[in-house]
Coordinates of C-alpha atoms and ligand atoms in Angstrom, one line a residue:
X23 CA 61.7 37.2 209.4
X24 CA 63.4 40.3 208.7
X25 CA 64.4 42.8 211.5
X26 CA 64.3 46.1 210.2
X27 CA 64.9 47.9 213.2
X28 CA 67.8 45.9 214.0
X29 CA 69.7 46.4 210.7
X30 CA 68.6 50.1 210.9
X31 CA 70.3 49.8 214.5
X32 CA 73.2 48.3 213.3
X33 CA 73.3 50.8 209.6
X34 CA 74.1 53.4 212.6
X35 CA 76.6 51.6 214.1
X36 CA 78.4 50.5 211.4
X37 CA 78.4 54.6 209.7
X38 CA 80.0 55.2 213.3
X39 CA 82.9 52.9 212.9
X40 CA 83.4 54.3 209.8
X41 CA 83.9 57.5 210.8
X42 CA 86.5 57.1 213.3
X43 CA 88.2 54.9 210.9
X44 CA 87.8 57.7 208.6
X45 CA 89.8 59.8 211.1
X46 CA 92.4 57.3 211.4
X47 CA 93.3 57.5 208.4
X48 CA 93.5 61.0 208.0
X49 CA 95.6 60.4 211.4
X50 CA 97.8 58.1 209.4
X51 CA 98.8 60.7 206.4
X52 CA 99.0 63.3 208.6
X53 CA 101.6 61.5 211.1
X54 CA 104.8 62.9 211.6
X55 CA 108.4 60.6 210.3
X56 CA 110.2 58.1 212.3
X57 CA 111.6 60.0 215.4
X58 CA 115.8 60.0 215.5
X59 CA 116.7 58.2 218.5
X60 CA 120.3 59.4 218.1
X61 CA 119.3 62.9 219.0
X62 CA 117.5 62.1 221.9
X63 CA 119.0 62.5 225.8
X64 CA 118.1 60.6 227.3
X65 CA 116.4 57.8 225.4
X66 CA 113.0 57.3 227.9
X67 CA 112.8 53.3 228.5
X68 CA 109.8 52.7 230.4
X69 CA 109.6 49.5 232.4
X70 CA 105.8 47.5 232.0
X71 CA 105.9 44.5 234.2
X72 CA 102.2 43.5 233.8
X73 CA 100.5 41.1 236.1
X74 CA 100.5 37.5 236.7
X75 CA 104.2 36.3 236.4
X76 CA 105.0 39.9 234.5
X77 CA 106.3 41.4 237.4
X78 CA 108.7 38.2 238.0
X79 CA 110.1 38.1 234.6
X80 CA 110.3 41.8 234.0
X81 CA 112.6 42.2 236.9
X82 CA 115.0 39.8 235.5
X83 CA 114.9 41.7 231.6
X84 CA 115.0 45.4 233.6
X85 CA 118.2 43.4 235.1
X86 CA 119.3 42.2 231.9
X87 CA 118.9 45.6 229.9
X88 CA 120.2 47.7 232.9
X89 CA 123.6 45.8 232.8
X90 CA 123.5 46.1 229.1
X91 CA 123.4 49.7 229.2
X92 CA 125.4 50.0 232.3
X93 CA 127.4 53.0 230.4
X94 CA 124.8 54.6 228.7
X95 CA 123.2 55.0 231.8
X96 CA 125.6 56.6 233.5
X97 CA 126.3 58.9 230.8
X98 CA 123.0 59.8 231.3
X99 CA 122.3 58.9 227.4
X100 CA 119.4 56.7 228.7
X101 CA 116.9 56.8 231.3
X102 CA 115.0 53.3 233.0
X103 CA 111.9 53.8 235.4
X104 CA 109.1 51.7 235.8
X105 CA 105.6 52.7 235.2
X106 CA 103.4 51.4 238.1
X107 CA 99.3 50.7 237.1
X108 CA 99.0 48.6 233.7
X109 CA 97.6 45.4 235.9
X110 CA 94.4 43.5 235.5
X111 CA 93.4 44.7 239.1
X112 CA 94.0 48.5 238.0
X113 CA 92.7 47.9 234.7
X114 CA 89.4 46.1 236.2
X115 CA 88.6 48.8 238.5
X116 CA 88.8 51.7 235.9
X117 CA 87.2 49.2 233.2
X118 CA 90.0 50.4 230.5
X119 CA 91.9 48.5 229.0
X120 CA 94.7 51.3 229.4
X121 CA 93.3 53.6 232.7
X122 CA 94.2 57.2 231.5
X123 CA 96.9 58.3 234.0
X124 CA 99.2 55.2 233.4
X125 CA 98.3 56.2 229.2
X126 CA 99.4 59.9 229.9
X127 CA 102.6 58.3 231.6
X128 CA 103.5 55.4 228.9
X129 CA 103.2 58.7 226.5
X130 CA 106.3 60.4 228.1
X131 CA 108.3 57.2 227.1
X132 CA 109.9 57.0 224.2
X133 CA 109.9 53.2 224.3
X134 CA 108.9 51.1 226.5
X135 CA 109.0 47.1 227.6
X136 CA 106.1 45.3 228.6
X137 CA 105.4 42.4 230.7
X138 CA 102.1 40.0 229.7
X139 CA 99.4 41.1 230.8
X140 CA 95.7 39.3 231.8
X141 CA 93.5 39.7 228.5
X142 CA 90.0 38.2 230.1
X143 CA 87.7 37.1 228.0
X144 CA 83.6 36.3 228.5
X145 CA 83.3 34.0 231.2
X146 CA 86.0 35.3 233.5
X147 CA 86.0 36.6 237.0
X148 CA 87.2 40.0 235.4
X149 CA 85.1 42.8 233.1
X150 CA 86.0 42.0 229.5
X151 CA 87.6 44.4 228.8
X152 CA 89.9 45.3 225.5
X153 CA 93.0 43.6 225.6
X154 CA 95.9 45.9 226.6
X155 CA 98.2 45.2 224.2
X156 CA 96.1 45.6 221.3
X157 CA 95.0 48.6 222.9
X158 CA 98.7 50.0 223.2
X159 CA 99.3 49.1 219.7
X160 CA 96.3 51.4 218.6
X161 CA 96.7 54.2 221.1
X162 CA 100.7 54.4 220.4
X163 CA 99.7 54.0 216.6
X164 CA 102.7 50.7 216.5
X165 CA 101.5 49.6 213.2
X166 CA 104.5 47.0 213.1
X167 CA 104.9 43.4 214.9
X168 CA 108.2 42.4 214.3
X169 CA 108.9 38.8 215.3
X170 CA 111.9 37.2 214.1
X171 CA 112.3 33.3 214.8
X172 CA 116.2 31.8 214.7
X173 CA 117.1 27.8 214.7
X174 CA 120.3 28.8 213.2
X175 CA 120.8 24.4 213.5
X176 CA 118.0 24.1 211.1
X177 CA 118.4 26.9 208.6
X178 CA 115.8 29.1 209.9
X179 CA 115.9 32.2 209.7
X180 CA 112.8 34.0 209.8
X181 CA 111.6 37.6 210.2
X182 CA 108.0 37.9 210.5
X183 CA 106.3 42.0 209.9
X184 CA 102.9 41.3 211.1
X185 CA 100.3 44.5 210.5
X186 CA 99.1 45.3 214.1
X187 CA 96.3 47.5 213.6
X188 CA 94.0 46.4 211.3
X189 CA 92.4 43.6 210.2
X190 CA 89.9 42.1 212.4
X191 CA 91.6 43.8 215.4
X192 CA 90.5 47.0 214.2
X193 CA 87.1 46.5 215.6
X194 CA 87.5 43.9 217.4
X195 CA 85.4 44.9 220.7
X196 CA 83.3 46.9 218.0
X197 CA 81.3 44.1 216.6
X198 CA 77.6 44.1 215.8
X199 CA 75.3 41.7 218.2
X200 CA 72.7 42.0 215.8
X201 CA 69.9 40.0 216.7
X202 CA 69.8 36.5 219.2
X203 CA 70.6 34.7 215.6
X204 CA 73.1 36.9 214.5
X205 CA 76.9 38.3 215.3
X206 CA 78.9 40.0 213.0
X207 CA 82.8 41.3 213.5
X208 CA 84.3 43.4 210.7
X209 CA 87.6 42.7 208.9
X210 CA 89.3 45.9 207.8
X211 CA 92.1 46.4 205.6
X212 CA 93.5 50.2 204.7
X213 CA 95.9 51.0 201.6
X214 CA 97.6 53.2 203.8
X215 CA 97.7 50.5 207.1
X216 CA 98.9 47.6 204.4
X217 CA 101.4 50.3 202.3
X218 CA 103.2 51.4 205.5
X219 CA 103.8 47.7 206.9
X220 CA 104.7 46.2 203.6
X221 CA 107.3 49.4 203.0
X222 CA 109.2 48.5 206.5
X223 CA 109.5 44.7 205.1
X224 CA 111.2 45.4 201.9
X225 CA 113.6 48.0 203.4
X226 CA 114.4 45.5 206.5
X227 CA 115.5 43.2 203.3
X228 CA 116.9 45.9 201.6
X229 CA 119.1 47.1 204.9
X230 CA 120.0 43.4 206.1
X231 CA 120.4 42.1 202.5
X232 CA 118.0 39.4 202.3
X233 CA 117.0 38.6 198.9
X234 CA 113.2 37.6 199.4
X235 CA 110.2 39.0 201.1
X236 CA 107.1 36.9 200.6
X237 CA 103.7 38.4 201.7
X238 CA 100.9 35.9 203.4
X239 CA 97.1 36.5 202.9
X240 CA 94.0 34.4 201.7
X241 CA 93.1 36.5 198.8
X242 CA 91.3 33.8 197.1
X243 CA 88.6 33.7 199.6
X244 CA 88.9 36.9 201.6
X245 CA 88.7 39.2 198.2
X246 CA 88.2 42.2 199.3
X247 CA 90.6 43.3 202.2
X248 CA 93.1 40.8 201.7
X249 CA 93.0 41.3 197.9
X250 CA 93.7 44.7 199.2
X251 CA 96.8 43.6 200.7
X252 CA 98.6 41.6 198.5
X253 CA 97.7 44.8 195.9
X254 CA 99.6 47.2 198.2
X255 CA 102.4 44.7 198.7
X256 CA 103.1 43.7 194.9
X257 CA 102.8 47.6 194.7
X258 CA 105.2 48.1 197.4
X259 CA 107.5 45.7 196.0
X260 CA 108.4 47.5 192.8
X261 CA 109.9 49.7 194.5
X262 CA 112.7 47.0 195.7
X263 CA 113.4 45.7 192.1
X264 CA 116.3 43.9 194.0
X265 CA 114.2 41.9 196.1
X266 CA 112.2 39.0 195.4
X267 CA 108.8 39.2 195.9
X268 CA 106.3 36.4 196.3
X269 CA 102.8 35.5 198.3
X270 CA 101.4 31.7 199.6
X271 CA 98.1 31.9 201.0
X272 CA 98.0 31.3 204.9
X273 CA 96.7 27.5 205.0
X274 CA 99.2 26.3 202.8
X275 CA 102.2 28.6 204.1
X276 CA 100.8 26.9 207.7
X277 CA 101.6 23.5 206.2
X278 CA 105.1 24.3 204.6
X279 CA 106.5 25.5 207.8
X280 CA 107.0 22.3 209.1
X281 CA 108.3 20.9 205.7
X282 CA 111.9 21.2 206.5
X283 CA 113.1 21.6 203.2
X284 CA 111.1 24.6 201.8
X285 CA 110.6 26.1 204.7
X286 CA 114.5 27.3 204.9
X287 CA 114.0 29.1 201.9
X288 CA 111.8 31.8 203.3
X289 CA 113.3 34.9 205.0
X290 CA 111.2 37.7 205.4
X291 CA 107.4 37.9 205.8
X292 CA 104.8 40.3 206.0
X293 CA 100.8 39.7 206.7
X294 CA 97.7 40.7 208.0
X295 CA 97.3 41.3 211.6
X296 CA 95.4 37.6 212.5
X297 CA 97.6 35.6 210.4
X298 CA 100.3 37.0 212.1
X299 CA 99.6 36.3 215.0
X300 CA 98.9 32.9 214.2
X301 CA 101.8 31.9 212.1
X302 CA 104.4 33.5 214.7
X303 CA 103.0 31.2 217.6
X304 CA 103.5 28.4 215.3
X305 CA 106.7 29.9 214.2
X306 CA 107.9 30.8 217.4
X307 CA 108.1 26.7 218.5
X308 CA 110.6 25.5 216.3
X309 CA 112.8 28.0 218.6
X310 CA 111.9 26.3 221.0
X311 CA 108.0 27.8 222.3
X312 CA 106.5 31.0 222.7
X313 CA 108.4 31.5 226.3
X314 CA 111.9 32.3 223.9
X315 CA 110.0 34.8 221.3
X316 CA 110.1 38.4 221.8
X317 CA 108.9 41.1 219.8
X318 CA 108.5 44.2 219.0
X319 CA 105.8 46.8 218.3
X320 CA 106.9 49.6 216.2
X321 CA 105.3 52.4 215.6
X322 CA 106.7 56.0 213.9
X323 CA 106.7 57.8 217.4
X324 CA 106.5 55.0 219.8
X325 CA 107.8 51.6 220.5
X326 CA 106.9 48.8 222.7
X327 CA 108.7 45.3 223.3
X328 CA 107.3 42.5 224.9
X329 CA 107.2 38.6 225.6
X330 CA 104.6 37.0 222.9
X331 CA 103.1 35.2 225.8
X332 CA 100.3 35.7 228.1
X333 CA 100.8 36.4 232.0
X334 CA 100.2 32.4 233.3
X335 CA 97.9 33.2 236.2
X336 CA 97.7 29.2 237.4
X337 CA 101.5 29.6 237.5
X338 CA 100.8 32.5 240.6
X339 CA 98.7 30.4 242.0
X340 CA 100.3 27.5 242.2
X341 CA 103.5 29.5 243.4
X342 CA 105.5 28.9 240.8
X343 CA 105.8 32.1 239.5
X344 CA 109.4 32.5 240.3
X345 CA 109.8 29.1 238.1
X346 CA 108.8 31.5 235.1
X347 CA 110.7 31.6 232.2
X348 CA 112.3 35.1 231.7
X349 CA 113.8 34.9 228.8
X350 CA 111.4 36.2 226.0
X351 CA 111.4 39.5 227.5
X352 CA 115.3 39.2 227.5
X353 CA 114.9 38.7 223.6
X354 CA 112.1 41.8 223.7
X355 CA 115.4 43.6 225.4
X356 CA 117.4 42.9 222.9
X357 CA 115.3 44.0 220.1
X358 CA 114.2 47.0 222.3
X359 CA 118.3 47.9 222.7
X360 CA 119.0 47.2 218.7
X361 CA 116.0 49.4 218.0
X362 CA 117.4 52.5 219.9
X363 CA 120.7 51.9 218.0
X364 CA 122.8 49.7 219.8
X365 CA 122.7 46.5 217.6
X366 CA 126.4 45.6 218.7
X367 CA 125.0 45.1 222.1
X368 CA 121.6 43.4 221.0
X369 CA 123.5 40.7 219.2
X370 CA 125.6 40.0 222.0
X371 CA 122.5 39.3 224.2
X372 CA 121.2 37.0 221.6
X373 CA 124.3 35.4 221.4
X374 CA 124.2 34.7 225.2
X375 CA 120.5 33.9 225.3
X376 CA 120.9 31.2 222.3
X377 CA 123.9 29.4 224.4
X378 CA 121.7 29.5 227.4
X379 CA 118.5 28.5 225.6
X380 CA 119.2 26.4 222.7
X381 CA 123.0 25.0 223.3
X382 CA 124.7 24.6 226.5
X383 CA 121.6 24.5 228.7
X384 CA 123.5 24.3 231.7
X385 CA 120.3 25.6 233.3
X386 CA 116.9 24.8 232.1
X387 CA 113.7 26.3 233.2
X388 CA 110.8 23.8 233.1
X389 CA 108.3 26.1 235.0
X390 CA 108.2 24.0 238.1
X391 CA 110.7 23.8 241.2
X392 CA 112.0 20.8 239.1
X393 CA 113.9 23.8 236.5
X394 CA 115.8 26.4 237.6
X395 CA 114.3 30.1 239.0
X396 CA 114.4 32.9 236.6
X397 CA 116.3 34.8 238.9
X398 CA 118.8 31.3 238.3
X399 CA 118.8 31.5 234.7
X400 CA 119.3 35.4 234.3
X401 CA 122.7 35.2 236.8
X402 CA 123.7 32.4 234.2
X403 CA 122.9 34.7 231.6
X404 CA 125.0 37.2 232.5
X405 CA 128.2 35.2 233.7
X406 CA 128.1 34.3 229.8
X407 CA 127.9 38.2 228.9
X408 CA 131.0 38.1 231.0
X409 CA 132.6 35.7 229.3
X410 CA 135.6 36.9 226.6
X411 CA 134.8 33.9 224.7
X412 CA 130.7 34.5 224.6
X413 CA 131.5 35.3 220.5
X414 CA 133.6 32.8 219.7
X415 CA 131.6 29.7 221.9
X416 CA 128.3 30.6 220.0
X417 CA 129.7 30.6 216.6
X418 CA 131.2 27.0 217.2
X419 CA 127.7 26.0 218.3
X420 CA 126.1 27.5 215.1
X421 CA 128.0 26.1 212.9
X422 CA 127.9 22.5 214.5
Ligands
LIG5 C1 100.0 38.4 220.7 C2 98.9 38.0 221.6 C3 97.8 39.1 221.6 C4 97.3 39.2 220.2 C5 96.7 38.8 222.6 C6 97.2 38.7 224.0 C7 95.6 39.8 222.5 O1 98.4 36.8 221.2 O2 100.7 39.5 221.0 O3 100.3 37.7 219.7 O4 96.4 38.5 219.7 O5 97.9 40.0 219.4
LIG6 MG1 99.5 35.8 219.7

């Protein structure tokens, strides 16, 4: 039986979307360039710490990144303060998935890093609301999710640009309940959205000298807004006649990376926004899980860094929270201090977090009171920061 007032119903709808998307765009074009963080003082850093075991780990990276930038600090170059309210509890009482107050206040930042927060979803004791993160990456406009994944053991070498605006997150609490037999979500794709994400691939390769950037959709089936994609980025790419450029689709690019061979042979990558974040969790556990990726959100204006895990509410619970792993926000840190132009710096907190992590392991975190605390792991952290040898110890483990 056909239902014409509810496709009528949902016409309206639909034309609604449209027009703010319509906007967006316009947003988009209109934006103004990349802001110069070498001309601010000071460089805002806003501190996030989320809920769940947020808090817990995010006073172990604040730790991490005030010691860091123990001089810039006093130089006054850069400022640290934490934003209080972006926490299920605050979030559930003003039914936002960003309350309005702590928005105006992330706003006067110019970058910020974020704890996990709670993203419920039907079924739980909390509203469903919008999770927060994807709603900070629309508000703040960070069109870029930049998650690089290093086994420097294994060859990998990975440096994923995943779009982080679009695609079916664009309207993803915007779908269309159309009737009890139907539901229908909307995948979007803009030339603008894909053109701008595929750009900061190729000049990351072009900057860092890598030789290959290979884009990631499923254009066969999904003509229309993928075969969108993979237009603007083989249009994108002649721009960077240096660079390599070449596309898998996403089932079979899930496959390779776990064939050990080929999979050392790709560098950087850049793909819709549910692909992404797909292929980076798989990514992400040849490091050695999700608990060791960071990454960043990157937008023109704004930037945010976070852990690429959620908040681990059974771990509160349980009282384990001080058992939680801290150091994927150390790695958001790092890419949050390379991004405001200190890469020296950055590097030398990877350096540290790999020996910790992935080498020496003289302190392992297993989440329960049979690992070490965070609070354990971060003062080991830091006597390797001390350490004159930190450089020369981590390039003895890298190359075996
Ligand atoms: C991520 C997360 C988020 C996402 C969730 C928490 C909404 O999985 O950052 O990858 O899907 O983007
Ligand atoms: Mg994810």
């Amino acid at each position: 039986m056909i239902n014409r007032t509810a496709i009528e119903k949902a016409k309206e709808h639909f034309g609604k979307l449209l027009e703010a998307q319509m906007e967006r765009m316009d947003r988009i074009k209109s934006a103004p360039d990349w802001i110069d963080y070498s001309k601010l003082s000071p460089i805002k850093i806003g501190i996030l710490p989320g809920d769940g075991i947020g808090p817990y780990i995010a006073a172990e990276a604040e730790r991490v990144l005030r010691y860091m930038l123990d001089e810039e600090l006093k130089k006054a170059k850069v400022y640290i303060n934490t934003i209080e309210g972006l926490t299920i509890e605050n979030r559930a009482a003003h039914l936002k998935a960003i309350p309005d107050d702590v928005l105006a206040e992330i706003k006067k930042y110019h970058v910020t890093l974020k704890g996990p927060t709670t993203t419920p979803r039907k079924g739980d004791p909390w509203p469903n609301i919008e999770s927060c993160n994807v709603a900070m990456r629309k508000e703040l406009d960070l069109f870029a999710n930049v998650r690089p994944v290093r086994v420097p053991k294994q060859g990998i070498d990975w440096i994923f640009f995943r779009e982080n605006t679009e695609d079916l997150y664009a309207l993803g609490p915007h779908g269309i309940e159309v009737d009890e037999d139907i539901a229908i979500d909307f995948k979007l794709i803009s030339t603008p959205g894909a053109e701008r994400i595929c750009r900061l691939a190729f000049e990351h390769a072009r900057k860092n000298k890598r030789t290959k950037v290979t884009c990631v959709t499923k254009a066969n089936v999904v003509k229309t807004t993928d075969g969108r994609f993979l237009e603007s980025f083989y249009k994108i790419a002649k721009e960077y006649p240096e660079i390599q450029a070449d596309d898998w689709y996403i089932d079979i690019m899930t496959a390779k990376l776990v064939d050990e061979k080929r999979r050392r042979e790709f560098q950087v990558m850049v793909l819709p926004n549910l692909y992404g974040d797909i292929l980076t969790d798989e990514a992400a556990e040849f490091q050695g899980g999700v608990g060791t990726a960071g990454s960043a959100n990157i937008g023109k204006q704004y930037a945010m860094f976070e852990a690429i895990h959620g908040s681990a509410p059974r771990m509160v619970k349980e009282g384990r929270a001080q058992y939680a792993d801290p150091a994927s926000m150390i790695r958001a840190a790092a890419m949050l201090i390379n991004h405001i132009g200190y890469p020296e710096k950055a590097k030398k907190l990877e350096m540290a977090l790999d020996i910790c992590g992935q080498y020496e392991k003289k302190l392992v975190i297993t989440g329960r009171p049979t690992g070490a605390t965070g609070k354990a792991f971060t003062d080991y952290l830091i006597d390797w920061l001390n350490n004159p040898g930190l450089e020369e110890t981590w390039q003895g483990y890298v190359k075996g």
